[in-house]
Amino acid sequence: MKIAVIQGPNINMLGVREQHIYGPMTLDQIHQGMKDQASQNGIELEFFQSNLEGEIVDKIQECLGEFDGIIINPAAYTHTSIAIRDALSAVNLPTVEVHISNIYKREEFRQKSITAASSTGVIAGFGPFGYHLALISLGQIISEVKAMEKARAEQVAAKA
């Protein structure tokens, strides 16, 4: 199982920026924790972070045929990017959107996620642990999708 972890703008500044909101963990620390969890569960992860919307769209498109699912924190683009939403819809991979803070307890402009409608689910407000929750849930979703695909293939083979 192969999962892309895509991080949006300013996520590279974790551990430095607004620690009262995002906590003291750095992005590298979060990714290392995810690697540890993934290796115990036979999951391969690839990490990508960009402050540029077009690069994030390109990365999402590159996931098609290469990855089984996506964990994404679009960060500020959550609230503004139709392009990221459209890219997620286009690749149609199981996707979990993660937010370190509870966006629903923040400023009104942060309380709407444009990208959530193209995601399988959203995890918000659990701090860096949200990435671990996303990995668990996405692993389960992908396993279920693969089991359904296998069952369909067996049904088709049995009818042939």
XYZ file of C-alpha atoms in Angstrom:
160
model
C 0.000 0.000 0.000
C 1.406 3.361 -1.033
C 0.164 6.686 0.329
C 1.147 10.246 -0.632
C 1.276 12.796 2.184
C 0.832 16.260 0.709
C 1.381 19.368 2.829
C 0.339 22.879 1.839
C 1.711 26.357 2.478
C 3.499 27.235 5.698
C 3.313 23.679 7.035
C 7.105 23.667 6.648
C 7.129 26.289 9.422
C 5.588 24.012 12.063
C 7.454 24.204 15.349
C 8.207 27.865 14.661
C 4.897 29.467 13.708
C 2.047 30.086 16.135
C 2.922 27.308 18.564
C -0.147 28.212 20.628
C -2.251 26.982 17.660
C -0.091 24.336 15.958
C 2.133 23.124 18.801
C 5.904 22.699 18.991
C 6.370 19.686 16.675
C 8.185 20.239 13.402
C 7.069 18.820 10.082
C 10.063 16.459 10.106
C 9.014 15.143 13.537
C 5.453 14.567 12.348
C 6.690 12.781 9.232
C 9.085 10.616 11.260
C 6.211 9.518 13.512
C 4.155 8.666 10.436
C 7.075 6.689 8.948
C 7.376 4.673 12.151
C 3.654 3.893 12.161
C 3.589 3.109 8.450
C 6.553 0.721 8.607
C 4.775 -1.290 11.317
C 1.775 -1.651 9.010
C 3.463 -2.340 5.676
C 2.592 1.070 4.266
C 4.932 3.040 2.025
C 4.746 6.820 2.395
C 5.980 9.609 0.172
C 6.057 13.144 1.551
C 5.602 16.365 -0.392
C 5.279 19.962 0.821
C 4.861 23.110 -1.228
C 3.853 26.692 -0.681
C 2.696 26.869 -4.313
C -0.823 25.867 -5.341
C 0.147 24.679 -8.825
C 2.849 22.371 -7.455
C 0.293 20.803 -5.113
C -2.115 20.290 -8.028
C 0.713 18.710 -10.063
C 1.578 16.354 -7.194
C -2.056 15.283 -6.764
C -2.281 14.528 -10.499
C 0.971 12.512 -10.321
C -0.641 10.293 -7.673
C -2.994 8.725 -10.227
C -1.810 5.203 -10.929
C 1.114 5.543 -8.506
C -0.565 5.729 -5.095
C -3.445 3.991 -3.363
C -4.485 7.087 -1.421
C -3.651 10.615 -0.298
C -3.354 12.328 3.067
C -3.493 16.071 2.484
C -3.289 19.184 4.595
C -4.042 21.906 2.060
C -3.468 24.484 4.835
C -4.663 27.946 3.746
C -5.628 26.562 0.331
C -8.346 24.585 2.131
C -10.453 27.717 2.131
C -9.629 29.042 -1.336
C -8.477 26.428 -3.839
C -10.955 25.169 -6.366
C -7.924 23.897 -8.319
C -6.864 21.535 -5.505
C -10.458 20.415 -5.039
C -10.762 19.685 -8.768
C -7.446 17.785 -8.819
C -8.575 15.584 -5.916
C -11.858 14.915 -7.716
C -10.051 14.138 -10.964
C -7.739 11.477 -9.495
C -10.606 10.052 -7.404
C -8.331 8.356 -4.865
C -9.312 7.734 -1.246
C -8.244 10.953 0.470
C -8.166 12.120 4.068
C -7.874 15.854 4.688
C -6.044 16.758 7.904
C -5.972 19.987 9.895
C -3.820 20.324 12.992
C -6.119 22.928 14.521
C -9.878 22.704 14.815
C -10.791 24.933 11.888
C -14.360 25.172 13.202
C -13.159 26.982 16.347
C -11.123 29.522 14.396
C -11.846 32.629 12.371
C -14.982 32.476 10.250
C -13.020 32.459 6.965
C -11.195 29.290 8.125
C -14.388 27.401 8.956
C -15.217 26.448 5.367
C -13.259 23.800 3.515
C -13.563 23.928 -0.270
C -11.401 20.814 -0.588
C -13.358 18.657 1.878
C -16.030 17.790 -0.691
C -13.361 15.962 -2.723
C -12.028 14.089 0.302
C -13.226 10.803 1.728
C -13.044 12.270 5.228
C -11.677 15.147 7.287
C -9.765 15.059 10.570
C -9.384 18.371 12.392
C -8.335 19.578 15.804
C -6.246 16.658 17.082
C -2.893 18.369 16.579
C -0.136 16.310 14.953
C -1.926 13.135 16.116
C -4.448 13.853 13.350
C -1.900 12.558 10.843
C -1.751 9.229 12.675
C -5.548 9.053 12.702
C -5.514 9.781 8.972
C -3.006 6.995 8.353
C -5.103 4.486 10.302
C -8.358 5.477 8.622
C -6.921 5.701 5.113
C -5.231 2.311 5.505
C -8.582 0.813 6.458
C -10.403 2.512 3.578
C -7.830 1.346 1.028
C -7.972 -2.213 2.393
C -11.762 -2.211 2.034
C -11.575 -0.841 -1.524
C -9.057 -3.516 -2.503
C -11.225 -6.246 -0.932
C -14.269 -5.031 -2.885
C -12.275 -4.930 -6.128
C -11.019 -8.466 -5.508
C -14.551 -9.719 -4.797
C -15.839 -8.107 -8.012
C -13.028 -9.663 -10.037
C -13.803 -13.071 -8.552
C -17.491 -12.663 -9.428
C -16.624 -11.744 -13.014
C -14.222 -14.702 -13.271
C -16.852 -17.059 -11.867
C -19.394 -15.933 -14.478
C -16.919 -16.357 -17.347
